[in-house]
Coordinates of C-alpha atoms and ligand atoms in Angstrom, one line a residue:
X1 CA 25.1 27.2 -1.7
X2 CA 24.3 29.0 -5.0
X3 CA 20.8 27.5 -5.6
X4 CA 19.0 29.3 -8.8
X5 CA 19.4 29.9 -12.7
X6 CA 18.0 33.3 -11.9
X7 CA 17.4 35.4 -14.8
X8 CA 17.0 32.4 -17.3
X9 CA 13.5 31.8 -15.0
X10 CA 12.4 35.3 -16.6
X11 CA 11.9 34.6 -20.3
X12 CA 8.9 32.8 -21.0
X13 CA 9.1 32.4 -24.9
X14 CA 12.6 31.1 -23.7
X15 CA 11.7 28.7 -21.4
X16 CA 8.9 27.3 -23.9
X17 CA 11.7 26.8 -26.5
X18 CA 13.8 25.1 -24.0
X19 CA 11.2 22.8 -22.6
X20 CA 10.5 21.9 -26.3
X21 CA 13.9 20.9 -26.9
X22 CA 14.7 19.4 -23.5
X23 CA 11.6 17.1 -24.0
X24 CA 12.7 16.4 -27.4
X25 CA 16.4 15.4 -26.3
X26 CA 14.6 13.3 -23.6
X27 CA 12.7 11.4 -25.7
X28 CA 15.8 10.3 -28.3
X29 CA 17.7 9.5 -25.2
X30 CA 15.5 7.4 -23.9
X31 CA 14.3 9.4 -20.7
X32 CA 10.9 7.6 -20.9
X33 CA 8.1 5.8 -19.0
X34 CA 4.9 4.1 -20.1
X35 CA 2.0 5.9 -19.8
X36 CA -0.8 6.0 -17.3
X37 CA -3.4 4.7 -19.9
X38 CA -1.4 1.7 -20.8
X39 CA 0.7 0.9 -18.1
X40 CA 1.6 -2.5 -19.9
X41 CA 2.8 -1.3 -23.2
X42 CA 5.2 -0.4 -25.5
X43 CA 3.3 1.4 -27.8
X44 CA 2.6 4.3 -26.6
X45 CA 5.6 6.0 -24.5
X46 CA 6.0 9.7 -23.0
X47 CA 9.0 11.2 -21.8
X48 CA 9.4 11.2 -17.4
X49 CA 9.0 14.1 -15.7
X50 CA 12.1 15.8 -15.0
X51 CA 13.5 19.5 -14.4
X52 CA 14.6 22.2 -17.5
X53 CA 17.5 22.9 -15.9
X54 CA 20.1 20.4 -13.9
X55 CA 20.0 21.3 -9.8
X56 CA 23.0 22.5 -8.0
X57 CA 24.5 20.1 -5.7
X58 CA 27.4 21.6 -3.2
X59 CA 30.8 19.8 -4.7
X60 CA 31.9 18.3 -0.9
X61 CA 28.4 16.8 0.1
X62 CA 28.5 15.1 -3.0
X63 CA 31.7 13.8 -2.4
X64 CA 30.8 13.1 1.5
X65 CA 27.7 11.3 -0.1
X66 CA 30.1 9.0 -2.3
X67 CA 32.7 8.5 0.5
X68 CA 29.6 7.4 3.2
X69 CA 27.9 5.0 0.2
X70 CA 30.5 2.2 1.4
X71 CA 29.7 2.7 4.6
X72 CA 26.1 2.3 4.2
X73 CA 26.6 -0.8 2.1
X74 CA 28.7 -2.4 4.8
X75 CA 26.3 -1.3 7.7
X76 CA 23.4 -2.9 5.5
X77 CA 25.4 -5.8 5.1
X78 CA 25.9 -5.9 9.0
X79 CA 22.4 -5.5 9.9
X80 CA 21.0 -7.7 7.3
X81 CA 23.2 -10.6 8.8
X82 CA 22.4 -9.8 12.4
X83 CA 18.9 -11.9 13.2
X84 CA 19.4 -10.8 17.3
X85 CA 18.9 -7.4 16.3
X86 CA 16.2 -7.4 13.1
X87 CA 14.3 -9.4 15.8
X88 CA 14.9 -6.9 18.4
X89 CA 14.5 -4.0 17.0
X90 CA 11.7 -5.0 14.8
X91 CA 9.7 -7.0 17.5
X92 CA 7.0 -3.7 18.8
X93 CA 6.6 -3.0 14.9
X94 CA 5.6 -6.6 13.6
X95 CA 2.8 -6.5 16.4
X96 CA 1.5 -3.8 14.6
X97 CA 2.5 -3.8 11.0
X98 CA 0.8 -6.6 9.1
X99 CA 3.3 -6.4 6.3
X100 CA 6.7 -5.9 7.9
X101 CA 5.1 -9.1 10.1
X102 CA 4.8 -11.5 6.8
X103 CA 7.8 -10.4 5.6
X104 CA 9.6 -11.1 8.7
X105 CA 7.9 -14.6 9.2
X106 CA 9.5 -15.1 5.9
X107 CA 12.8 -14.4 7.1
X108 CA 12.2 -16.9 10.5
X109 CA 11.0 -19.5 8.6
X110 CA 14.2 -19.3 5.9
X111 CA 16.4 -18.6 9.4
X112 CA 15.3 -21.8 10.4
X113 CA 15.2 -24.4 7.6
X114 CA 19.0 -22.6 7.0
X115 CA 19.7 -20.5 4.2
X116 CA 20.5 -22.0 1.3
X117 CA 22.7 -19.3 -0.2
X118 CA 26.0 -18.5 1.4
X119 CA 26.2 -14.7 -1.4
X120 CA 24.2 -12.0 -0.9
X121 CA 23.9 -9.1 -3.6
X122 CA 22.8 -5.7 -2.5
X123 CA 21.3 -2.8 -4.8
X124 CA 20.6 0.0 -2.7
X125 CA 19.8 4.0 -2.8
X126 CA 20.9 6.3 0.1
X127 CA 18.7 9.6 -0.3
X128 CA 19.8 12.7 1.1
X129 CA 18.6 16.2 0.9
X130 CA 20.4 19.5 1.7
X131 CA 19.8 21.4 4.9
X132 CA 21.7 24.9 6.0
X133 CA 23.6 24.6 9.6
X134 CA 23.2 27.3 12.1
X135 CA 26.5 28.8 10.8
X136 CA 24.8 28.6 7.3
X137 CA 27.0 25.9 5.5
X138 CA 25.1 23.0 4.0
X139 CA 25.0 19.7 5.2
X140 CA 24.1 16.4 4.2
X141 CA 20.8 14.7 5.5
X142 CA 19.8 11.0 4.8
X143 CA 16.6 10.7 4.5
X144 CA 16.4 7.1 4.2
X145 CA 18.0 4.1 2.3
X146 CA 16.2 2.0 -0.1
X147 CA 17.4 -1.9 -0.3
X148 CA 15.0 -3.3 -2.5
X149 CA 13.6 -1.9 -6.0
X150 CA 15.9 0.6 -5.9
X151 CA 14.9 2.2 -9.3
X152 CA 16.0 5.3 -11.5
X153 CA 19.4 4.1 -12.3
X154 CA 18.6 4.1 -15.6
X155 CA 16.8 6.5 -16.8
X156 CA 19.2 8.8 -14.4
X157 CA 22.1 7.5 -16.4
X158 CA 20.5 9.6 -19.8
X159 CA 19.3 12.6 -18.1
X160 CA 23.1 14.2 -18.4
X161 CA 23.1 14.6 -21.7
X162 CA 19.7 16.3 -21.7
X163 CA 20.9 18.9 -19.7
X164 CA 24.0 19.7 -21.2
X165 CA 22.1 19.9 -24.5
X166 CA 19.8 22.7 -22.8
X167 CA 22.5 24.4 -21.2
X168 CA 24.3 24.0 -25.2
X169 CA 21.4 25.9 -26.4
X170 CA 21.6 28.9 -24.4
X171 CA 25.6 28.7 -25.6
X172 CA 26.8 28.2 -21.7
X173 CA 29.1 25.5 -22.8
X174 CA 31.3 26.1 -19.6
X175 CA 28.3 25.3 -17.3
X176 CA 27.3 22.2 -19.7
X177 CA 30.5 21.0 -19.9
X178 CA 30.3 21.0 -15.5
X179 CA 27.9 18.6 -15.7
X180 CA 29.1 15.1 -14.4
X181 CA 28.4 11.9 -16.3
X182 CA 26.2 9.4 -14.4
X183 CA 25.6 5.6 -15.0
X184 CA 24.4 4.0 -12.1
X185 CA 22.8 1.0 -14.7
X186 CA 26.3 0.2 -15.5
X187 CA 27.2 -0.4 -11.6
X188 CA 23.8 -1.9 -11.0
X189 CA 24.5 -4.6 -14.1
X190 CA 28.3 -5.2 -12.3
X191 CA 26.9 -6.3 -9.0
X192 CA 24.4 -8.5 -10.6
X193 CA 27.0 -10.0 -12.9
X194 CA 29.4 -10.4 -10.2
X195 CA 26.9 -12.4 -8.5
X196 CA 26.2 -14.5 -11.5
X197 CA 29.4 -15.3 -11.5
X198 CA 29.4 -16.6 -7.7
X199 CA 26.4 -18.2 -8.7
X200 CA 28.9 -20.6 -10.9
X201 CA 26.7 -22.0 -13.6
X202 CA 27.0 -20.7 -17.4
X203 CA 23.0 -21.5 -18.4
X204 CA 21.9 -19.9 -15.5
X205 CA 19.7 -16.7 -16.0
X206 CA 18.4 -13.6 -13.6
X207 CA 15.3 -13.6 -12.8
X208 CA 13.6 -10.3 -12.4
X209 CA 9.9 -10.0 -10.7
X210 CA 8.6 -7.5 -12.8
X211 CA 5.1 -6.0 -12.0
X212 CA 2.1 -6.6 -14.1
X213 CA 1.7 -3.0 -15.2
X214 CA 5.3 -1.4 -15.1
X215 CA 5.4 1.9 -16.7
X216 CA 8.9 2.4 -15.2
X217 CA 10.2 -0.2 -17.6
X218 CA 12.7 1.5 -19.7
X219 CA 14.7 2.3 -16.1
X220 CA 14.8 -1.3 -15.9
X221 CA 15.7 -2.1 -19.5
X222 CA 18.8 -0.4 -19.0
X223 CA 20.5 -2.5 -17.0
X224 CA 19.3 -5.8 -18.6
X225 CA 20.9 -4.7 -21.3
X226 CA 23.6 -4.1 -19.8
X227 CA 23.5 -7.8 -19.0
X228 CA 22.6 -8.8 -21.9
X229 CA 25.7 -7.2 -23.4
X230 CA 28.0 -9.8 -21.3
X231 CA 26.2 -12.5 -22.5
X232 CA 23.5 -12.8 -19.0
X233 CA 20.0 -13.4 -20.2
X234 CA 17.5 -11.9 -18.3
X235 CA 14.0 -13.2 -18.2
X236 CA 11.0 -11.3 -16.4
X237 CA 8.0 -12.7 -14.5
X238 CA 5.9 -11.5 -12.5
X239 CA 5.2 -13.4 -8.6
X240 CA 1.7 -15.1 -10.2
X241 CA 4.2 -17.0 -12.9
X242 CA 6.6 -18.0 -10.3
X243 CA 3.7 -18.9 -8.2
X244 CA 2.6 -21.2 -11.4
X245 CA 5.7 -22.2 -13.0
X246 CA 8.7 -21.8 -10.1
X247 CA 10.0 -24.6 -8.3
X248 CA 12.9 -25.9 -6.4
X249 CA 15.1 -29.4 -7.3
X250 CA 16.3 -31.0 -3.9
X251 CA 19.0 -28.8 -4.1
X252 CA 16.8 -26.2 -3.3
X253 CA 18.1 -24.8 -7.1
X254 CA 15.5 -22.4 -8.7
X255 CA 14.2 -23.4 -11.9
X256 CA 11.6 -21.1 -13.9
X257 CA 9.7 -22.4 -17.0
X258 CA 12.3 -25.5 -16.6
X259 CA 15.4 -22.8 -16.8
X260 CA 18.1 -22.4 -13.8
X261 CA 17.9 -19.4 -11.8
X262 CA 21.3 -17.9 -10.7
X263 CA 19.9 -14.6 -9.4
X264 CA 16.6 -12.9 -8.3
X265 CA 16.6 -9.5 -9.0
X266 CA 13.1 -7.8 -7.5
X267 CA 11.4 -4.4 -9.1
X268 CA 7.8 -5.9 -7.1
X269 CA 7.3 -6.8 -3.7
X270 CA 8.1 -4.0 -1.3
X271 CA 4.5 -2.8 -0.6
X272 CA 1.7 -4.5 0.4
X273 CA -0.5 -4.4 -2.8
X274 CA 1.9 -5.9 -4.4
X275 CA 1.1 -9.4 -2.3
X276 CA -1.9 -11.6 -3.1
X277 CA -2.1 -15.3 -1.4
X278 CA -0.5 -16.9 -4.2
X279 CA 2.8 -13.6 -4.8
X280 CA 3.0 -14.6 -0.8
X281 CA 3.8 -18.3 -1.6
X282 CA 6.0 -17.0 -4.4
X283 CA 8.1 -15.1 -2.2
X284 CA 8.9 -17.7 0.2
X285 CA 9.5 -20.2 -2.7
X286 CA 12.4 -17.5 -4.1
X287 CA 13.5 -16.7 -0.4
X288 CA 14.3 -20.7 0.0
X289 CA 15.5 -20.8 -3.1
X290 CA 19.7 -21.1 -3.4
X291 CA 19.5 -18.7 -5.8
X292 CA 21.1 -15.2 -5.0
X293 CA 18.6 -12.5 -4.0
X294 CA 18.8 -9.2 -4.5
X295 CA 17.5 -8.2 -1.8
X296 CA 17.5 -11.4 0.3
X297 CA 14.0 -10.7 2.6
X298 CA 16.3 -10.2 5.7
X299 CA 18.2 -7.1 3.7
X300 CA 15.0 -5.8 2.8
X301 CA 13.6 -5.7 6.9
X302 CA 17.1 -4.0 7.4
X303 CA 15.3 -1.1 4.7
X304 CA 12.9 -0.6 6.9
X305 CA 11.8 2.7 8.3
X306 CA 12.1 1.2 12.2
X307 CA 15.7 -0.2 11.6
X308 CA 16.6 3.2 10.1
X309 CA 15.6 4.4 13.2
X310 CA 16.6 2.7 15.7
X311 CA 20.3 2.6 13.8
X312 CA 20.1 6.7 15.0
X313 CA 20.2 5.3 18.6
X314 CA 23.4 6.2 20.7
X315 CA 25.7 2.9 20.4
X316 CA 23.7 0.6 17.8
X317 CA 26.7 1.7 15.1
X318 CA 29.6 0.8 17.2
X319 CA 27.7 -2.9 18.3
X320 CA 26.9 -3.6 14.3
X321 CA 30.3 -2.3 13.1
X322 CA 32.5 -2.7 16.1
X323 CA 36.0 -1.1 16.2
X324 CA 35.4 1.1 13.1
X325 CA 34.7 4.6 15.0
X326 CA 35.7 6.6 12.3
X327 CA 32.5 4.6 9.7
X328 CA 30.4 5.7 12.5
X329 CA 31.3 9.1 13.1
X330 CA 30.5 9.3 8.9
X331 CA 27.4 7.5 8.9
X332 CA 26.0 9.8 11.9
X333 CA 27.1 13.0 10.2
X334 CA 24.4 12.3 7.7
X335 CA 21.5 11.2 10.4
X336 CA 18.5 13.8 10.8
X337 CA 16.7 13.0 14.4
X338 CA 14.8 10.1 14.6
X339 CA 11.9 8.8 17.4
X340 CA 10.8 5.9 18.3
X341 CA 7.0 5.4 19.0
X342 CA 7.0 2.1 20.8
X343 CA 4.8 2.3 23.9
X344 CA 6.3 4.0 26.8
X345 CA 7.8 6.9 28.0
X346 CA 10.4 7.7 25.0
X347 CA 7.6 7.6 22.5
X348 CA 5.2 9.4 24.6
X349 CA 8.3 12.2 25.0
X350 CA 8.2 11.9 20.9
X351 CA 4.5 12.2 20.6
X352 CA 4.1 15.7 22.6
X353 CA 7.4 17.5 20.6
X354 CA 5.9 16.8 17.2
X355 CA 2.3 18.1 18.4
X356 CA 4.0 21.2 19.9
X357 CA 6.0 21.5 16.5
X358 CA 4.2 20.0 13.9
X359 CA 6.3 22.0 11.2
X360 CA 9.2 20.0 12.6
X361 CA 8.4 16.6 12.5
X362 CA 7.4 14.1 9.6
X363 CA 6.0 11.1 10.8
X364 CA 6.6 7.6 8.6
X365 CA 4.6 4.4 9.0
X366 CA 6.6 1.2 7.4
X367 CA 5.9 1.7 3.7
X368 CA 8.0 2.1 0.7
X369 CA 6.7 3.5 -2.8
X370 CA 6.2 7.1 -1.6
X371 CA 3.3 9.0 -0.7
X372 CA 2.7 7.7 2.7
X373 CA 4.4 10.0 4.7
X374 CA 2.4 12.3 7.2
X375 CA 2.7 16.3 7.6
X376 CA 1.5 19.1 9.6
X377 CA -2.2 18.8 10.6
X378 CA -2.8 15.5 8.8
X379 CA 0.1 14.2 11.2
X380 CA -1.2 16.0 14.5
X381 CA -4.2 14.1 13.7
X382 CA -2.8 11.0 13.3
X383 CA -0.6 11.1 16.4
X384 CA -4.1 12.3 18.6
X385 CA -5.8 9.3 17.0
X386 CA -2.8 7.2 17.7
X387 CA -1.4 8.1 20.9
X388 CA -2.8 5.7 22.9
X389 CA -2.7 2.8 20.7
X390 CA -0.2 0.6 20.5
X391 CA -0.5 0.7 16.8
X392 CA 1.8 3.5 17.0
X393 CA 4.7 1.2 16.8
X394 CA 4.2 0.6 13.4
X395 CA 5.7 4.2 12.5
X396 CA 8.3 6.4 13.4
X397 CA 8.9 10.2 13.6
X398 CA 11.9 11.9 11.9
X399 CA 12.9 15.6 12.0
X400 CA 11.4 17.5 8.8
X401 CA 14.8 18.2 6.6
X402 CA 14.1 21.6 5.5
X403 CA 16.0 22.3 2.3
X404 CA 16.3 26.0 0.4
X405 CA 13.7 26.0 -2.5
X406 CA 14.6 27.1 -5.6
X407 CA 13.2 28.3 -9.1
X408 CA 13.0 25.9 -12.0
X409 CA 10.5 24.1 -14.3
X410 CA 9.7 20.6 -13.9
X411 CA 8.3 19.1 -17.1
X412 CA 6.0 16.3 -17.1
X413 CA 3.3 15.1 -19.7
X414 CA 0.5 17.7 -20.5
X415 CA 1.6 20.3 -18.0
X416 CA 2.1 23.5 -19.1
X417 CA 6.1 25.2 -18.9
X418 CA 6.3 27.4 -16.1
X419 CA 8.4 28.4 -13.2
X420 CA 7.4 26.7 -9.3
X421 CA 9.6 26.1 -6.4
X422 CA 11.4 23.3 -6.2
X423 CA 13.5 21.0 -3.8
X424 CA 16.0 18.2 -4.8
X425 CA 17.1 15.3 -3.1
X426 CA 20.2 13.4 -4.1
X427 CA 20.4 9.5 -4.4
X428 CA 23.2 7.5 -4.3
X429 CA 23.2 4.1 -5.4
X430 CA 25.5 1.2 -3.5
X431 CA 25.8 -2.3 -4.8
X432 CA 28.1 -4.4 -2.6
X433 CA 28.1 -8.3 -3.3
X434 CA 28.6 -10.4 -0.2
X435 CA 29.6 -13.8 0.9
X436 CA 28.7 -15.2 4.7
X437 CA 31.8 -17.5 5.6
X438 CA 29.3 -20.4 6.2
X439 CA 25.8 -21.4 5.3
X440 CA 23.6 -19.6 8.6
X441 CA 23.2 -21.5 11.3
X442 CA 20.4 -21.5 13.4
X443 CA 22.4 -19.5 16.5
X444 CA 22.8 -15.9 14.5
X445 CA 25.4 -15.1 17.0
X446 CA 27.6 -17.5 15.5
X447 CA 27.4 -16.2 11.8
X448 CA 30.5 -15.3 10.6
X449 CA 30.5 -12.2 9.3
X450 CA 32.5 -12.0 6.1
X451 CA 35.2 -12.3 4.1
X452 CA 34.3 -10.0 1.9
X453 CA 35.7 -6.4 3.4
X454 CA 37.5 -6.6 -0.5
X455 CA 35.2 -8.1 -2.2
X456 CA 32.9 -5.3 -1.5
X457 CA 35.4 -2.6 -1.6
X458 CA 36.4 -4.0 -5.6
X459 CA 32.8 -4.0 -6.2
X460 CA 30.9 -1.3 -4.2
X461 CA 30.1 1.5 -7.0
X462 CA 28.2 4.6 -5.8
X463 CA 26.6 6.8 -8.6
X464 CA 24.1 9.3 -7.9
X465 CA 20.6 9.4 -9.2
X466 CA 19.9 13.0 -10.3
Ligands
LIG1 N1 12.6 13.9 7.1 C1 12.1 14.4 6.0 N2 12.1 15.7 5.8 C2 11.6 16.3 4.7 N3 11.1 15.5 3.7 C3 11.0 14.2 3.8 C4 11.5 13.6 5.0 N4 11.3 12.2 4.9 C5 10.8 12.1 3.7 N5 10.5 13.2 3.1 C6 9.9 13.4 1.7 O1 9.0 12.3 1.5 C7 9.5 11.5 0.4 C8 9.3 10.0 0.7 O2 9.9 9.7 1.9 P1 10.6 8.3 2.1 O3 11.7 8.2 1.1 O4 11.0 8.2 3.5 O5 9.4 7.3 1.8 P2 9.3 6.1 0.8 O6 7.9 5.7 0.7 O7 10.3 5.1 1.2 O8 9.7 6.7 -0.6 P3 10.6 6.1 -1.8 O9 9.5 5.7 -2.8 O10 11.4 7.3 -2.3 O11 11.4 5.0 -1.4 C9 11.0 11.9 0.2 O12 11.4 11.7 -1.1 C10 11.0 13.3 0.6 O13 10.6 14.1 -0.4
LIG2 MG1 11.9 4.2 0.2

């Protein structure tokens, strides 16, 4: 795996021209965010952080990662429309985990009045970093998937040309012109259209639930104008207007500020602060709603760090996709280990390898948005505060992917240009549109699972992030 830009590292004058440049290219491409002093404005942008020089991904695991994207959307799919096992598997962790609880007496609550959407339009982000084999070839680890808010489709969909301009610079137009074009916006704003379209109804608008203070809005931008361009308005709220303003005609249709809602599309709502009283309320009215949701709340539980967990588990694949060994045998080839900590002798088995090897082990409670993950010491003392509690269901431990650093300069804001070591992770994005054969009944073993096997297959695009 040829990792570095080796030399090019050396020159510091260099590199300070470069990172000028780069950041300059950035910026007229539209690699932007808001920034931290005004998180609700336009009028004052910076450029997002991101690295000098483009990172070296091995050509087959980024095809493997393409060729295992369908999968992942179908197995999302599956698990999303199987209540027996979101209830099962999520039944220690709701105990424990006041958010994952609400969300999943949402999804009861919908199960049971019936759900009033028959399509189901799915946005997601497989992550994967690189890990060296035994034998020294790389593989392909998942670290998780993300089915709701999946973001950086756009502004990953500009960052190409930014580093074929700095490669242009330094006159390496061969490795420039290796550089592979990326839209994931474009494939994002497909699935949402086809939707729309399933939706049926010309005046009909998406809806996105936008946060308050978004400084990631320019990611989001990209694919509403994308929309926009085929003639699909997009209008964004936040839960508090929908809270105010939402409301549902006996038809359970959606209507915002008097206008029809065809599709939901949510960049809030996946962490906890995100929630007040009234964003709760909000959330069950879209959930009811007949409008299509991307994610519907039962495809966001099948996100969740426990599902991704207990998916690793010796025969969950082959029950969710039955007769479909060789998806299975894909899908696994990209699982790193994964525990459970439910109370009992599994979990307790868990609890005393990661203490042993704490370098080994990263453990994950049921949270989205980064920076709640757990390492070394902090992690052996969470697991001694936790062990005996039965709040340890609410997390999970995965094996610590451990993937070869490498030089390069990440650029960000006010930081000066300089050389650290770096690791990349790779996302892929899936967007699969769906349609359950029936409206759910209140028996989930009698949902009909799908039609759609072409539908998807037409529709499923998979570009990668970085
Ligand atoms: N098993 C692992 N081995 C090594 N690093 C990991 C592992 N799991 C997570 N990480 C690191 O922690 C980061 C966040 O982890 P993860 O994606 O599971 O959490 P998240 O809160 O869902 O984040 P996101 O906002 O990206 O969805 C990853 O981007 C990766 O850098
Ligand atoms: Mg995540």
């Amino acid at each position: 795996m040829a990792t570095g830009w080796g030399s090019l590292l050396q020159d510091e004058q260099q590199l300070e021209e470069l990172a000028r440049q780069a950041v300059d290219r950035a910026l007229a491409e539209g690699v932007l965010l808001r920034t931290l002093q005004e998180p609700s404005s336009s009028d004052v942008v910076s450029y997002a952080p991101f690295t000098l020089f483009p990172s070296l991904v091995p050509s087959a695991l980024l095809e493997q990662a393409y060729a295992v994207q369908m999968d992942f959307n179908m197995l999302v799919d599956a698990v999303s429309q199987n209540a027996a096992f979101l209830e099962q598997t999520l039944s220690s962790t709701i105990k424990r985990d006041n958010f994952t609880a609400r969300l999943f007496n949402i999804y009861k609550q919908v199960l049971k009045e019936g759900i009033a959407q028959t399509v189901f339009l799915g946005l997601n982000r497989s992550d994967y970093m690189f890990q060296r084999n035994a034998d020294g070839s790389p593989v392909l680890k998942q670290i998780e998937i993300n089915t709701i808010s999946a973001s950086f489709g756009g502004l990953a969909s500009r960052t190409p040309a930014v580093h074929r301009h700095v490669l242009n610079v330094l006159s390496k137009t061969k490795e420039a012109a290796k550089i592979l074009s990326n839209n994931p916006s474009k494939g994002l704003a497909q699935g949402i259209t086809k939707a729309w379209e399933l939706y049926g109804s010309a005046n009909a608008l998406v809806l996105l639930i936008a946060q308050e203070k978004e400084r990631n809005i320019f990611d989001q931008r990209a694919i509403e104008n994308e929309l926009l361009a085929k003639n699909i308005h997009v209008i964004r709220r936040r839960f508090e207007d929908v809270f105010e303003k939402g409301s549902l005609d006996q038809d359970r249709r959606l209507f915002m500020d008097g206008q029809e809602v065809a599709v939901v599309y949510f960049r809030d709502g996946y962490m906890p602060s995100q929630y007040s009283v009234q964003n709760w309320e909000a959330r069950l009215l879209l959930e009811r709603s007949c409008a299509i949701k991307c994610p519907d709340i039962a495809t966001q539980l099948a996100g969740t760090k426990k599902v991704q967990q207990e998916l690793s588990r010796m025969g969950v694949l082959e029950m969710l996709l039955p007769g479909q060994p060789e998806t299975v045998a894909r899908l696994r080839a990209t699982f790193a280990g994964l525990y459970s900590l439910d109370m009992g002798e599994e979990g307790d088995q868990a609890i005393t390898e990661a203490l042993a090897a704490p370098s080994q082990f990263v453990l994950k409670p049921q949270r989205e948005g980064g920076g709640n993950n757990l390492y070394g010491e902090e992690m052996v003392q969470a697991l001694e505060h936790l062990k005996d509690s039965e709040e340890r269901a609410s997390y999970i431990l995965m094996e610590k992917i451990e993937p070869e650093p490498f030089g390069n300069c990440l650029l960000r804001p006010g930081s000066p240009v300089r050389v650290v070591q770096c690791i990349s992770e790779l996302g892929i994005f899936g967007v699969y549109v769906s349609i359950s054969a029936c409206h759910v009944p209140p028996n989930p073993t009698t949902t009909i699972a799908i039609l759609t096997e072409r539908e998807r297959r037409k529709l499923t695009a998979t570009e990668h992030e970085m």
